[in-house]
């Protein structure tokens, strides 16, 4: 299954597909978009179950890792808003400076793909995330 935008069989790129069709005036196949969104919703639900399991049975590191996996997935499918919020949640659970830098770089990558600004709060590093 392929489409004009060249996504081929990448069924999980629903946000990108919708954006490209809107921006470039291509016809949007609503059945295809719905199928793509269902794939994404299934993966997000799976990642949420892993987070819940980590919260109930494992430690803080595993909870953070599960949260990061969700943020990375959302970023990989170009769901900019959801990825930005998910990265912000992970940042609240992150203690080390190196991991915080990794999160900021991931947000910058998200911003570059989606034409967003990455804002930082005060000089102390509070706030942040991808902003429209």
Coordinates of C-alpha atoms in Angstrom, one line a residue:
X1 CA 0.0 0.0 0.0
X2 CA 1.6 3.3 -1.1
X3 CA 0.4 6.9 -1.3
X4 CA 1.4 10.0 -3.1
X5 CA 3.4 11.3 -0.2
X6 CA 5.9 8.4 -0.4
X7 CA 5.1 6.9 3.0
X8 CA 4.8 3.5 1.5
X9 CA 3.7 0.9 4.0
X10 CA 4.8 3.0 7.0
X11 CA 1.4 2.6 8.6
X12 CA 2.3 4.5 11.8
X13 CA 3.1 7.9 10.3
X14 CA -0.5 9.2 10.6
X15 CA 0.4 12.7 11.8
X16 CA 2.9 13.2 9.0
X17 CA 0.5 11.8 6.4
X18 CA -2.2 14.2 7.5
X19 CA 0.1 17.1 7.6
X20 CA 1.5 16.4 4.1
X21 CA -1.9 16.0 2.6
X22 CA -3.1 19.2 4.1
X23 CA 0.0 21.3 3.3
X24 CA 0.4 20.0 -0.2
X25 CA -3.2 19.8 -1.2
X26 CA -3.2 16.0 -1.7
X27 CA -6.4 14.1 -1.3
X28 CA -6.6 12.5 2.2
X29 CA -7.7 8.9 2.3
X30 CA -9.7 8.9 5.5
X31 CA -9.8 5.1 5.7
X32 CA -6.1 5.0 5.4
X33 CA -5.7 7.7 8.0
X34 CA -8.0 5.9 10.4
X35 CA -6.1 2.7 10.0
X36 CA -2.8 4.5 10.7
X37 CA -4.2 6.2 13.8
X38 CA -5.4 2.8 15.1
X39 CA -1.9 1.4 14.7
X40 CA -0.6 4.4 16.7
X41 CA -3.2 4.1 19.4
X42 CA -2.4 0.4 19.8
X43 CA 1.3 1.1 20.3
X44 CA 0.6 4.0 22.7
X45 CA -1.7 1.7 24.7
X46 CA 1.0 -1.0 24.8
X47 CA 3.5 1.6 26.0
X48 CA 1.1 2.9 28.7
X49 CA 0.7 -0.7 29.9
X50 CA 4.5 -1.0 30.3
X51 CA 4.5 2.2 32.2
X52 CA 1.7 1.1 34.5
X53 CA 3.5 -2.2 35.1
X54 CA 6.7 -0.4 35.9
X55 CA 4.9 1.9 38.4
X56 CA 3.4 -1.1 40.1
X57 CA 6.2 -3.6 40.0
X58 CA 9.5 -2.0 39.2
X59 CA 11.5 1.1 40.2
X60 CA 11.8 4.7 39.2
X61 CA 14.4 4.0 36.5
X62 CA 12.1 1.6 34.7
X63 CA 9.1 4.0 35.0
X64 CA 11.3 6.7 33.4
X65 CA 12.4 4.3 30.7
X66 CA 8.8 3.4 29.9
X67 CA 7.9 7.1 29.7
X68 CA 10.9 7.8 27.4
X69 CA 9.9 4.9 25.1
X70 CA 6.4 6.5 24.7
X71 CA 8.0 9.9 24.0
X72 CA 10.4 8.5 21.5
X73 CA 7.6 6.6 19.7
X74 CA 5.5 9.7 19.4
X75 CA 8.4 11.6 18.1
X76 CA 9.2 8.8 15.6
X77 CA 5.7 9.1 14.1
X78 CA 5.9 12.9 13.9
X79 CA 3.2 13.5 16.5
X80 CA 4.8 16.7 17.6
X81 CA 2.3 17.9 20.3
X82 CA 2.0 14.5 22.0
X83 CA 5.8 14.0 21.8
X84 CA 6.5 17.4 23.4
X85 CA 4.2 16.7 26.3
X86 CA 5.6 13.2 26.8
X87 CA 9.2 14.6 26.8
X88 CA 8.2 17.2 29.3
X89 CA 6.8 14.4 31.6
X90 CA 10.0 12.4 31.2
X91 CA 12.1 15.5 32.0
X92 CA 10.3 15.9 35.4
X93 CA 11.4 12.3 36.3
X94 CA 15.0 12.9 35.1
X95 CA 17.7 13.7 37.6
X96 CA 21.0 13.6 35.8
X97 CA 22.3 16.4 33.6
X98 CA 23.4 14.1 30.8
X99 CA 19.9 12.6 30.5
X100 CA 18.4 16.1 30.5
X101 CA 20.6 17.0 27.6
X102 CA 19.5 13.9 25.7
X103 CA 15.9 14.9 26.2
X104 CA 16.5 18.4 25.0
X105 CA 18.3 17.1 21.9
X106 CA 15.3 14.8 21.2
X107 CA 13.0 17.8 21.5
X108 CA 15.2 19.8 19.1
X109 CA 15.0 16.9 16.6
X110 CA 11.2 16.9 17.0
X111 CA 11.2 20.7 16.4
X112 CA 13.4 20.5 13.3
X113 CA 11.2 17.9 11.7
X114 CA 8.0 19.9 12.5
X115 CA 9.1 23.5 12.2
X116 CA 8.6 24.1 15.9
X117 CA 10.5 26.2 18.4
X118 CA 12.0 24.6 21.5
X119 CA 11.7 27.0 24.4
X120 CA 13.5 26.9 27.6
X121 CA 12.3 28.6 30.7
X122 CA 14.5 30.6 33.0
X123 CA 18.3 30.1 33.1
X124 CA 17.8 27.4 35.8
X125 CA 16.5 25.0 33.2
X126 CA 12.9 25.0 34.4
X127 CA 10.1 24.7 31.8
X128 CA 10.9 23.7 28.3
X129 CA 9.4 21.4 25.7
X130 CA 8.4 21.9 22.1
X131 CA 6.2 24.9 21.5
X132 CA 4.1 25.7 18.5

